[in-house]
Coordinates of C-alpha atoms and ligand atoms in Angstrom, one line a residue:
M9 CA 0.0 0.0 0.0
P10 CA 1.5 3.4 -0.9
R11 CA 1.7 5.8 2.0
S12 CA -0.9 8.6 2.1
I13 CA 0.2 12.1 1.2
I14 CA -1.4 15.1 3.0
I15 CA -0.8 18.6 1.7
F16 CA -1.4 21.4 4.3
G17 CA -1.1 24.8 2.7
S18 CA -2.4 27.5 0.4
I19 CA -5.1 27.5 -2.3
N20 CA -5.2 30.5 -4.6
L21 CA -6.8 31.8 -7.8
D22 CA -4.7 33.9 -10.1
L23 CA -6.7 36.6 -12.0
V24 CA -4.7 37.4 -15.0
A25 CA -5.3 40.5 -17.2
R26 CA -3.3 41.0 -20.4
V27 CA -2.7 44.7 -21.1
P28 CA -0.7 46.6 -23.7
R29 CA 1.3 48.3 -20.9
L30 CA 1.0 48.5 -17.1
P31 CA -1.3 51.3 -15.9
S32 CA 0.0 54.4 -14.1
P33 CA -1.6 55.3 -10.7
G34 CA -5.1 56.5 -11.3
E35 CA -5.2 55.4 -14.9
T36 CA -7.9 53.1 -16.4
L37 CA -6.7 50.9 -19.3
S38 CA -8.4 48.5 -21.6
G39 CA -6.9 45.0 -21.5
S40 CA -7.0 42.5 -24.3
S41 CA -7.9 39.3 -22.3
F42 CA -8.7 37.8 -18.9
S43 CA -8.2 34.4 -17.5
T44 CA -8.4 32.6 -14.1
V45 CA -5.7 30.2 -13.2
P46 CA -5.8 28.0 -10.0
G47 CA -2.6 28.1 -8.0
G48 CA -1.2 28.4 -4.5
K49 CA 1.8 26.3 -3.7
G50 CA -0.2 23.9 -1.5
A51 CA -2.8 23.3 -4.2
N52 CA -0.2 23.0 -6.9
Q53 CA 1.6 20.3 -5.0
A54 CA -1.7 18.5 -4.2
V55 CA -2.7 18.5 -7.9
G56 CA 0.8 17.3 -8.8
V57 CA 0.6 14.4 -6.4
A58 CA -2.9 13.4 -7.6
K59 CA -1.9 13.5 -11.3
L60 CA 1.0 11.3 -10.5
G61 CA -1.3 8.7 -9.0
G62 CA -0.5 9.4 -5.3
S63 CA -3.1 9.5 -2.6
S64 CA -3.6 13.3 -2.3
R65 CA -5.6 14.9 0.5
M66 CA -5.5 18.7 0.9
I67 CA -6.1 20.7 4.1
G68 CA -6.5 24.4 3.8
R69 CA -9.1 27.1 3.3
V70 CA -11.0 28.7 0.4
G71 CA -13.3 31.7 0.7
E72 CA -17.1 31.7 0.8
D73 CA -17.3 33.1 -2.7
A74 CA -17.5 32.0 -6.3
F75 CA -13.8 31.6 -6.5
G76 CA -13.8 29.2 -3.6
A77 CA -16.3 27.0 -5.3
E78 CA -14.2 27.1 -8.5
L79 CA -11.0 26.2 -6.6
L80 CA -12.6 23.3 -4.8
K81 CA -14.0 22.0 -8.1
S82 CA -10.7 22.2 -9.9
L83 CA -9.0 20.4 -7.0
R84 CA -11.6 17.6 -7.1
D85 CA -11.5 17.4 -10.9
S86 CA -7.8 16.7 -10.6
G87 CA -8.3 13.9 -8.1
V88 CA -7.5 15.7 -4.9
Q89 CA -9.5 14.7 -1.8
T90 CA -11.0 18.0 -0.5
D91 CA -13.2 16.9 2.4
L92 CA -10.9 18.6 5.0
I93 CA -10.8 22.0 3.2
T94 CA -12.7 24.6 5.1
V95 CA -14.9 27.3 3.5
D96 CA -13.9 30.5 5.3
R97 CA -15.9 33.7 5.6
A98 CA -13.0 35.7 4.2
S99 CA -12.4 36.0 0.4
S100 CA -10.5 33.3 -1.4
G101 CA -6.8 33.8 -1.7
V102 CA -6.2 35.6 -5.0
A103 CA -3.4 37.1 -7.0
L104 CA -4.4 40.1 -9.2
I105 CA -1.9 39.9 -12.1
A106 CA -1.4 42.3 -15.0
V107 CA 0.9 41.2 -17.7
D108 CA 2.0 43.6 -20.5
D109 CA 3.1 43.0 -24.0
R110 CA 6.8 42.9 -23.0
G111 CA 6.0 40.2 -20.3
E112 CA 6.5 42.7 -17.4
N113 CA 4.0 42.2 -14.7
Q114 CA 2.3 43.8 -11.6
I115 CA 1.0 41.4 -9.0
I116 CA -1.1 42.0 -5.9
V117 CA -1.5 39.0 -3.6
I118 CA -4.3 38.8 -1.1
P119 CA -4.0 35.8 1.2
G120 CA -7.7 35.9 2.1
A121 CA -8.8 32.6 3.5
N122 CA -5.2 31.2 3.5
G123 CA -4.3 33.8 6.1
N124 CA -7.0 32.3 8.4
V125 CA -5.7 28.7 8.4
D126 CA -5.5 28.1 12.2
H127 CA -5.2 25.5 15.0
S128 CA -8.5 24.0 14.1
D129 CA -7.0 23.0 10.7
V130 CA -4.0 21.6 12.5
A131 CA -6.5 19.5 14.6
R132 CA -8.0 18.2 11.3
L133 CA -4.5 17.3 10.2
Q134 CA -3.8 15.5 13.4
S135 CA -7.0 13.4 13.0
V136 CA -5.8 11.9 9.7
L137 CA -2.0 11.7 10.0
T138 CA -0.4 8.4 10.9
H139 CA 3.3 7.6 11.2
S140 CA 3.3 6.4 7.6
S141 CA 1.9 9.6 6.2
I142 CA 3.9 12.0 4.1
L143 CA 3.1 15.7 4.9
L144 CA 3.9 18.4 2.4
L145 CA 4.2 21.9 3.8
Q146 CA 5.0 25.3 2.2
L147 CA 5.0 28.8 3.7
E148 CA 2.0 30.6 2.1
I149 CA -0.1 30.2 5.3
P150 CA 0.7 31.7 8.7
L151 CA 4.2 30.5 9.8
A152 CA 3.0 29.8 13.4
I153 CA 0.5 27.3 12.0
V154 CA 3.1 25.7 9.8
K155 CA 5.2 25.2 12.9
S156 CA 2.3 23.7 14.8
A157 CA 1.5 21.3 11.9
A158 CA 5.1 20.2 11.8
S159 CA 5.2 19.7 15.6
V160 CA 2.0 17.5 15.4
A161 CA 3.4 15.5 12.4
A162 CA 6.8 15.0 14.1
A163 CA 5.2 13.7 17.2
I164 CA 3.2 11.2 15.2
G165 CA 6.3 10.2 13.2
A166 CA 5.0 11.3 9.8
T167 CA 7.6 12.3 7.1
I168 CA 7.7 16.1 6.8
I169 CA 8.8 17.7 3.5
L170 CA 8.9 21.4 3.8
D171 CA 9.3 23.7 0.8
P172 CA 10.4 27.0 2.5
A173 CA 8.8 29.2 -0.1
P174 CA 8.4 32.1 0.0
A175 CA 11.4 32.3 2.4
P176 CA 10.4 34.3 5.5
A177 CA 12.5 37.1 6.9
H178 CA 13.0 35.0 10.1
F179 CA 12.8 31.2 9.7
P180 CA 12.0 29.8 13.2
A181 CA 15.1 28.0 14.5
D182 CA 13.0 25.2 16.1
L183 CA 11.2 24.4 12.8
Y184 CA 14.4 23.0 11.2
E185 CA 14.7 20.1 13.5
R186 CA 11.1 18.9 12.8
V187 CA 11.7 18.7 9.1
D188 CA 12.8 15.5 7.4
I189 CA 13.4 17.0 4.0
L190 CA 13.8 20.7 3.4
T191 CA 13.5 21.7 -0.3
P192 CA 14.6 25.3 -1.0
N193 CA 15.5 26.6 -4.4
A194 CA 18.7 28.6 -4.8
V195 CA 17.1 32.0 -3.9
E196 CA 15.4 30.6 -0.8
T197 CA 18.6 28.8 0.2
A198 CA 20.5 32.1 0.0
Q199 CA 17.8 33.8 2.1
L200 CA 17.9 31.0 4.7
V201 CA 21.7 30.9 5.1
G202 CA 22.5 34.6 4.5
F203 CA 25.0 34.3 1.7
P204 CA 24.6 34.0 -2.1
I205 CA 24.6 30.7 -3.9
Q206 CA 27.0 31.2 -6.8
S207 CA 29.3 28.1 -6.9
E208 CA 29.4 24.4 -6.0
S209 CA 31.2 25.2 -2.8
D210 CA 28.4 27.7 -1.8
I211 CA 25.8 24.9 -2.4
D212 CA 27.8 22.5 -0.3
R213 CA 28.4 25.0 2.5
A214 CA 24.7 26.1 2.5
A215 CA 23.5 22.5 2.8
A216 CA 25.9 22.0 5.7
V217 CA 24.6 25.2 7.4
L218 CA 21.0 24.0 7.0
Q219 CA 21.9 20.5 8.3
H220 CA 23.6 22.1 11.3
K221 CA 20.4 24.0 12.0
G222 CA 18.6 20.6 12.3
A223 CA 17.0 19.6 9.0
K224 CA 17.6 15.9 8.5
A225 CA 18.0 16.1 4.7
I226 CA 18.3 19.1 2.4
I227 CA 17.5 19.1 -1.3
I228 CA 18.5 22.3 -3.0
K229 CA 16.6 22.8 -6.2
L230 CA 18.8 24.4 -8.8
G231 CA 16.5 24.8 -11.9
A232 CA 18.2 23.7 -15.1
Q233 CA 21.3 22.7 -13.1
G234 CA 19.5 20.0 -11.2
A235 CA 19.3 19.3 -7.5
F236 CA 21.8 18.8 -4.7
C237 CA 21.0 16.5 -1.8
A238 CA 22.7 16.3 1.6
T239 CA 21.7 13.7 4.3
E240 CA 23.4 12.6 7.4
T241 CA 25.3 9.9 5.5
D242 CA 25.4 11.1 1.9
R243 CA 25.9 14.1 -0.4
F244 CA 25.1 13.9 -4.1
F245 CA 24.0 15.8 -7.1
I246 CA 21.3 14.8 -9.5
P247 CA 21.6 16.6 -12.9
A248 CA 18.5 18.1 -14.5
F249 CA 17.0 16.3 -17.5
S250 CA 17.6 18.1 -20.7
V251 CA 14.3 19.4 -22.0
N252 CA 13.0 22.3 -24.1
A253 CA 11.9 24.6 -21.2
I254 CA 9.3 27.2 -22.1
D255 CA 7.8 28.1 -18.7
T256 CA 9.4 27.3 -15.4
V257 CA 6.5 28.4 -13.2
A258 CA 5.6 25.6 -10.7
A259 CA 8.7 23.4 -11.5
G260 CA 9.5 23.4 -7.8
D261 CA 5.9 22.3 -7.0
A262 CA 6.1 19.5 -9.6
F263 CA 9.4 18.4 -8.2
N264 CA 8.0 18.2 -4.6
A265 CA 5.0 16.3 -5.8
G266 CA 7.1 13.7 -7.7
L267 CA 9.5 13.4 -4.8
A268 CA 6.5 12.7 -2.4
V269 CA 4.8 10.2 -4.7
A270 CA 8.0 8.2 -5.3
L271 CA 8.8 8.1 -1.5
S272 CA 5.2 7.1 -0.8
E273 CA 5.8 4.0 -3.0
G274 CA 9.0 3.0 -1.2
L275 CA 11.7 4.4 -3.5
E276 CA 15.0 5.4 -2.0
L277 CA 15.7 9.1 -1.6
R278 CA 18.1 9.2 -4.6
D279 CA 15.6 7.5 -6.9
A280 CA 12.8 9.7 -5.6
I281 CA 14.8 12.8 -6.5
V282 CA 15.2 11.5 -10.0
W283 CA 11.3 11.2 -10.1
G284 CA 11.0 14.7 -8.8
S285 CA 13.5 16.0 -11.4
A286 CA 11.5 14.3 -14.2
A287 CA 8.2 15.8 -13.0
G288 CA 10.0 19.2 -12.6
A289 CA 11.6 19.1 -16.0
L290 CA 8.4 18.0 -17.8
S291 CA 6.4 20.8 -16.1
T292 CA 8.8 23.4 -17.8
T293 CA 7.9 22.1 -21.3
K294 CA 4.3 23.4 -21.0
S295 CA 2.9 26.8 -20.1
G296 CA 0.5 27.2 -17.3
V297 CA 0.6 26.2 -13.6
Q298 CA -1.5 23.2 -12.6
S299 CA -2.2 22.4 -16.2
S300 CA 1.6 22.0 -16.8
L301 CA 1.9 19.2 -14.2
S302 CA 2.3 15.8 -15.8
D303 CA 0.4 12.7 -15.2
R304 CA 2.0 9.4 -14.2
A305 CA 2.1 7.8 -17.7
T306 CA 3.9 10.8 -19.1
V307 CA 6.5 10.8 -16.3
E308 CA 7.0 7.0 -16.6
A309 CA 7.4 7.1 -20.4
F310 CA 9.8 10.0 -20.0
L311 CA 12.0 8.1 -17.5
N312 CA 11.9 5.0 -19.6
R313 CA 13.2 7.0 -22.6
Q314 CA 16.1 8.3 -20.6
K315 CA 17.4 4.8 -19.8
P316 CA 20.3 3.7 -22.0
Ligands
ADP401 P1 11.5 26.4 -8.1 O1 10.4 26.4 -9.1 O2 11.1 26.1 -6.7 O3 12.4 27.7 -8.2 P2 13.5 24.9 -9.6 O4 13.3 25.9 -10.7 O5 14.8 24.7 -9.1 O6 12.4 25.1 -8.4 O7 12.9 23.5 -10.3 C1 12.8 22.4 -9.5 C2 13.4 21.2 -10.2 O8 12.8 21.0 -11.5 C3 14.9 21.4 -10.5 O9 15.7 20.9 -9.4 C4 15.1 20.5 -11.8 O10 15.2 19.1 -11.4 C5 13.7 20.7 -12.5 N1 13.9 21.8 -13.5 C6 13.6 23.1 -13.3 N2 13.9 23.9 -14.4 C7 14.4 23.0 -15.3 C8 14.8 23.1 -16.6 N3 14.9 24.3 -17.3 N4 15.3 22.0 -17.3 C9 15.2 20.8 -16.7 N5 14.8 20.6 -15.4 C10 14.4 21.7 -14.7

């Protein structure tokens, strides 16, 4: 039986307007198109897990508005279990995004219901976690609640994978030691350790710093360069797959989803990182966010083609 995967985090709707140029203060502009795109790092990872055939259950909050209903439907349609998602009296979490003809953008993020995730949601998490669960956390809900979720999961003995994105100004020192696998990208790594990541020795040193802070394993996601992993007993690098990348949005979420699904099926960490890397690489070959996440057959066929 594969282990269950529980995702505790953010659910957002991106409202995207295309405009010839970004408006000045006080100006009204005519745009050329409008679209709604489901997102939020929690929801992206939940959809990624479900598409890869993992058991995916999401805990979080949407608003009591039309967006909330749309977000719940899109999660369900992707195969995510949504029974523990709360409908909150706040608005749904949204990002208002204007993109101009040069690709420049202006973004306003309103956490809405995501900002109201609280200890009652942690209690819901506690009611379904077992020592064999894998818990995926990110940092788009209140940090104190992420800490509390990690404490509960650590006490139960679940495996905790924390994506420290977006990196907070102050990462709580006692959160590190509760994390089994910390998965920052290069920018987040630099923010966490306080020095830039420009060379292989920076990567190695940063991983050592994060291990020293208490995380059991660190995977530093390095985009087209691949991923570096440090555990108590091992340090290794998994190169990225060579693909024709057109849109790298959500590559990190695809990676974490692939990693979790592979671990849930009993793969060793190194092989699970290869799975995550394949899911990450494939997500860059399509535009979009959740729509760019691959299904299991696509990842398996891709991995088979890579074998000599
Ligand atoms: P994030 O989206 O969090 O910034 P990354 O961009 O590092 O994360 O992507 C996560 C993983 O996805 C990488 O470690 C790599 O395995 C894969 N990946 C990302 N971009 C590319 C790319 N251009 N080509 C191949 N693989 C990629």
